[in-house]
CSV table of C-alpha atoms in Angstrom, one decimal:
chain,number,residue,atom,x,y,z
A,1,ALA,CA,186.6,3.4,63.8
A,2,ALA,CA,186.6,0.6,61.3
A,3,GLN,CA,187.3,-2.8,62.7
A,4,PRO,CA,190.1,-5.0,61.3
A,5,PRO,CA,189.4,-8.5,59.8
A,6,ALA,CA,188.0,-10.9,62.3
A,7,ALA,CA,190.7,-13.5,61.5
A,8,ARG,CA,193.5,-11.3,62.8
A,9,PRO,CA,194.7,-12.4,66.3
A,10,VAL,CA,195.4,-8.9,67.6
A,11,ARG,CA,193.3,-5.9,67.1
A,12,CYS,CA,193.0,-2.5,68.7
A,13,SER,CA,189.6,-1.4,70.0
A,14,THR,CA,189.1,2.2,69.3
A,15,PHE,CA,185.5,2.7,70.1
A,16,THR,CA,184.3,6.1,71.0
A,17,PHE,CA,181.9,6.2,73.9
A,18,SER,CA,179.9,9.5,73.9
A,19,VAL,CA,176.8,11.0,75.4
A,20,MET,CA,173.7,11.0,73.2
A,21,SER,CA,170.6,13.1,73.7
A,22,THR,CA,168.1,12.0,76.3
A,23,SER,CA,165.4,11.4,73.7
A,24,SER,CA,167.7,9.3,71.5
A,25,TYR,CA,168.7,7.3,74.6
A,26,SER,CA,165.1,6.7,75.6
A,27,GLN,CA,164.1,5.7,72.0
A,28,ILE,CA,166.9,3.2,71.7
A,29,ASN,CA,166.3,1.7,75.1
A,30,SER,CA,162.6,1.3,74.4
A,31,ALA,CA,163.4,-0.6,71.2
A,32,VAL,CA,166.1,-2.7,73.0
A,33,ARG,CA,163.6,-3.6,75.7
A,34,SER,CA,160.9,-4.7,73.3
A,35,ILE,CA,162.9,-6.3,70.5
A,36,LEU,CA,166.5,-7.2,71.4
A,37,ALA,CA,166.2,-7.9,75.1
A,38,PRO,CA,163.8,-10.9,74.8
A,39,ILE,CA,166.3,-12.6,72.4
A,40,LEU,CA,169.2,-11.9,74.7
A,41,ARG,CA,167.3,-13.3,77.7
A,42,GLU,CA,166.6,-16.5,75.8
A,43,ASP,CA,170.4,-16.8,75.5
A,44,GLY,CA,170.9,-16.4,79.2
A,45,PHE,CA,171.7,-12.7,79.4
A,46,THR,CA,170.4,-10.5,82.1
A,47,GLY,CA,170.4,-6.7,82.4
A,48,SER,CA,168.5,-3.7,81.4
A,49,GLY,CA,168.8,-0.4,79.5
A,50,SER,CA,171.5,-0.9,76.9
A,51,THR,CA,173.8,-3.5,78.6
A,52,PHE,CA,173.3,-7.2,79.1
A,53,ARG,CA,175.6,-9.8,80.7
A,54,ARG,CA,175.9,-13.6,81.1
A,55,LEU,CA,178.4,-15.9,82.8
A,56,THR,CA,179.9,-18.9,81.0
A,57,ASP,CA,182.7,-21.1,82.0
A,58,GLY,CA,184.3,-18.5,84.3
A,59,TRP,CA,184.0,-15.7,81.8
A,60,VAL,CA,181.5,-12.8,81.6
A,61,GLN,CA,180.1,-11.9,78.2
A,62,VAL,CA,178.6,-8.5,77.5
A,63,VAL,CA,176.3,-7.2,74.8
A,64,ASN,CA,175.9,-3.4,74.7
A,65,VAL,CA,173.9,-1.1,72.4
A,66,GLN,CA,175.8,2.2,71.7
A,67,GLY,CA,174.0,5.2,70.3
A,68,ALA,CA,175.9,7.6,68.1
A,69,ARG,CA,176.6,11.0,69.7
A,70,GLN,CA,174.6,12.9,67.0
A,71,GLY,CA,171.8,10.4,67.1
A,72,GLY,CA,170.3,8.6,64.1
A,73,SER,CA,172.3,5.4,64.4
A,74,PHE,CA,173.5,2.8,66.9
A,75,ALA,CA,176.0,0.0,67.0
A,76,ILE,CA,176.2,-3.2,69.1
A,77,ASN,CA,179.3,-4.0,71.1
A,78,LEU,CA,180.3,-7.5,72.1
A,79,ALA,CA,182.8,-8.1,74.9
A,80,THR,CA,184.2,-10.9,77.1
A,81,HIS,CA,186.4,-11.0,80.2
A,82,PRO,CA,187.8,-13.7,82.4
A,83,LEU,CA,186.5,-13.3,86.0
A,84,ALA,CA,189.9,-14.6,87.3
A,85,VAL,CA,191.9,-11.5,86.2
A,86,PRO,CA,191.5,-7.7,86.8
A,87,ASP,CA,189.5,-5.6,84.4
A,88,ILE,CA,190.9,-2.7,82.3
A,89,GLU,CA,191.1,-0.5,85.4
A,90,GLY,CA,192.9,-3.2,87.4
A,91,LYS,CA,190.0,-4.0,89.6
A,92,ASP,CA,188.2,-7.3,90.3
A,93,PRO,CA,185.5,-7.7,87.7
A,94,ASP,CA,181.9,-7.5,89.0
A,95,PRO,CA,179.9,-9.9,86.8
A,96,LYS,CA,176.7,-8.1,87.6
A,97,LYS,CA,178.0,-4.6,86.8
A,98,ILE,CA,181.0,-4.8,84.4
A,99,THR,CA,180.6,-2.7,81.3
A,100,GLN,CA,182.0,-3.6,77.9
A,101,GLU,CA,184.5,-0.7,78.2
A,102,LEU,CA,186.1,-2.6,81.2
A,103,CYS,CA,186.4,-5.9,79.4
A,104,GLU,CA,189.8,-6.8,77.9
A,105,PHE,CA,188.4,-8.4,74.7
A,106,ARG,CA,185.9,-6.5,72.6
A,107,ARG,CA,184.6,-6.1,69.1
A,108,ARG,CA,181.6,-4.7,67.2
A,109,LEU,CA,178.8,-6.9,66.0
A,110,SER,CA,179.0,-6.8,62.2
A,111,GLU,CA,177.9,-8.9,59.2
A,112,ASP,CA,181.3,-8.4,57.6
A,113,GLU,CA,184.6,-6.7,58.5
A,114,ALA,CA,183.2,-3.2,58.5
A,115,ASP,CA,182.2,-1.2,61.5
A,116,GLN,CA,178.5,-1.6,61.3
A,117,TRP,CA,176.0,1.0,62.5
A,118,TRP,CA,172.2,0.8,62.1
A,119,LYS,CA,170.6,4.0,61.0
A,120,TYR,CA,167.1,5.1,62.0
A,121,GLU,CA,164.7,8.1,61.6
A,122,GLN,CA,163.1,9.8,64.5
A,123,THR,CA,160.0,7.6,64.4
A,124,GLU,CA,159.0,4.4,66.3
A,125,GLU,CA,158.6,2.5,63.1
A,126,SER,CA,162.1,3.4,61.8
A,127,MET,CA,163.7,2.6,65.1
A,128,ALA,CA,161.8,-0.7,65.4
A,129,SER,CA,162.9,-1.7,61.8
A,130,ALA,CA,166.6,-0.8,62.6
A,131,MET,CA,166.5,-2.8,65.9
A,132,LYS,CA,164.9,-5.8,64.2
A,133,ALA,CA,167.7,-5.7,61.6
A,134,ALA,CA,170.3,-5.6,64.3
A,135,ALA,CA,168.7,-8.3,66.3
A,136,SER,CA,168.7,-10.5,63.2
A,137,VAL,CA,172.5,-10.0,62.9
A,138,TYR,CA,172.9,-10.9,66.5
A,139,GLN,CA,171.0,-14.1,66.0
A,140,ASN,CA,172.8,-15.1,62.9
A,141,VAL,CA,176.3,-13.7,63.6
A,142,GLY,CA,176.6,-12.6,67.3
A,143,ARG,CA,175.5,-16.0,68.7
A,144,VAL,CA,178.1,-17.8,66.6
A,145,LEU,CA,180.9,-15.3,67.6
A,146,LEU,CA,180.1,-15.6,71.4
A,147,ALA,CA,179.8,-19.4,71.2
A,148,GLY,CA,183.2,-19.5,69.4
A,149,ILE,CA,185.0,-17.8,72.3
A,150,SER,CA,183.3,-19.9,75.0
A,151,GLY,CA,184.1,-23.3,76.6
A,152,PRO,CA,187.3,-25.4,76.6
A,153,SER,CA,188.0,-24.8,72.9
A,154,SER,CA,188.0,-21.1,73.2
A,155,PRO,CA,191.0,-19.5,71.5
A,156,PHE,CA,191.7,-17.6,74.7
A,157,ILE,CA,192.2,-20.9,76.4
A,158,THR,CA,194.0,-22.9,73.7
A,159,ALA,CA,196.3,-20.1,72.4
A,160,THR,CA,200.0,-20.7,72.9
A,161,PRO,CA,202.5,-17.9,73.1
A,162,ALA,CA,204.1,-19.2,69.9
A,163,ASP,CA,200.7,-19.0,68.1
A,164,PHE,CA,200.0,-15.6,69.5
A,165,ILE,CA,203.4,-14.2,68.3
A,166,ALA,CA,203.0,-15.8,64.9
A,167,GLY,CA,199.5,-14.3,64.6
A,168,SER,CA,198.0,-17.6,63.7
A,169,ILE,CA,195.1,-17.6,66.1
A,170,ASP,CA,191.5,-16.6,65.2
A,171,PHE,CA,190.2,-14.7,68.2
A,172,LYS,CA,186.9,-14.2,66.3
A,173,GLY,CA,187.7,-10.4,66.1
A,174,PHE,CA,187.8,-10.0,69.9
A,175,GLY,CA,190.8,-8.2,71.2
A,176,SER,CA,192.5,-5.1,72.4
A,177,THR,CA,196.0,-3.7,71.8
A,178,LYS,CA,198.8,-6.2,71.3
A,179,VAL,CA,200.3,-5.4,74.7
A,180,ARG,CA,197.1,-5.5,76.6
A,181,MET,CA,196.2,-8.9,75.1
A,182,ALA,CA,199.6,-10.3,76.0
A,183,LEU,CA,199.1,-9.0,79.6
A,184,ALA,CA,195.6,-10.4,79.9
A,185,LEU,CA,196.7,-13.8,78.6
A,186,ALA,CA,199.7,-13.8,80.9
A,187,ARG,CA,197.5,-13.0,83.9
A,188,PHE,CA,195.0,-15.7,82.8
A,189,ARG,CA,197.6,-18.4,82.3
A,190,LYS,CA,199.0,-17.6,85.7
A,191,THR,CA,195.6,-18.3,87.3
A,192,GLU,CA,195.4,-21.5,85.3
A,193,GLY,CA,198.7,-22.6,86.7
A,194,ARG,CA,200.4,-22.5,83.3
A,195,LYS,CA,203.4,-20.6,84.5
A,196,SER,CA,205.7,-21.0,81.6
A,197,ASP,CA,203.1,-19.8,79.1
A,198,SER,CA,202.3,-16.9,81.5
A,199,MET,CA,206.0,-15.9,81.5
A,200,ALA,CA,206.2,-16.2,77.7
A,201,PHE,CA,203.1,-14.0,77.0
A,202,ALA,CA,204.4,-11.4,79.5
A,203,ALA,CA,207.9,-11.4,77.9
A,204,TYR,CA,206.4,-10.8,74.5
A,205,GLY,CA,204.2,-8.0,75.9
A,206,LEU,CA,207.2,-6.5,77.6
A,207,GLU,CA,209.1,-6.4,74.3
A,208,SER,CA,206.2,-4.6,72.6
A,209,ALA,CA,205.3,-2.3,75.5
A,210,GLY,CA,207.4,0.6,74.4
A,211,SER,CA,206.6,3.6,76.6
A,212,ALA,CA,203.6,2.0,78.3
A,213,VAL,CA,205.1,2.5,81.7
A,214,ALA,CA,201.9,1.6,83.6
A,215,LEU,CA,202.0,-1.9,82.1
A,216,ARG,CA,205.7,-2.6,82.0
A,217,LYS,CA,206.1,-3.2,85.8
A,218,GLU,CA,203.5,-6.0,85.9
A,219,LEU,CA,204.7,-7.5,82.6
A,220,ARG,CA,208.2,-7.6,83.9
A,221,GLN,CA,207.1,-9.3,87.1
A,222,LEU,CA,205.0,-11.9,85.2
A,223,SER,CA,207.8,-12.5,82.7
A,224,GLU,CA,210.0,-13.4,85.7
A,225,GLY,CA,207.5,-15.8,87.1
A,226,GLN,CA,206.4,-13.5,90.0
């Protein structure tokens, strides 16, 4: 699915995670291991296969290479999640095992606003060329994106409920659905001791929850300061 502009504060991640053939999986992982992984390790990531993680300022960041179901192309997913709040499944996040599907805030690595996939032929040379191109985009774009959501100036830390509602925050393209983002920010503000902001984020999420029964209960509790 195409990604919305990075400047939008709220976006819906609609990634499709599918099973690719064993040969394609092996081919991609081999290229990741020899080309992309050394670059990620220089940046403090650890991991193997197609998923790498690093901890920064109480958040975990994830870089994941996703092969297309039919083979012939791959994308790179970026994700981040605060360790102080539950993951997508409502469980305590494990910084050594969390996958990008379980992170609240996600986006695809891309040179522009499009949903970028790197194509390759079934040869080592073609795969290596595609992975080198993807690694270059990570170095020139991904590093900047991940740095922009880290540290005390991260938009996930500085965002106010009013800014969030007005849509005036640049989350660098990282996000989820509007309701899930409001819930995650409400949870995070609660752990920070910013109770009034937590209540405001939750109240906004509750207004937008519609039939999302599974989320309404916690949003209501948070909006009431519980």
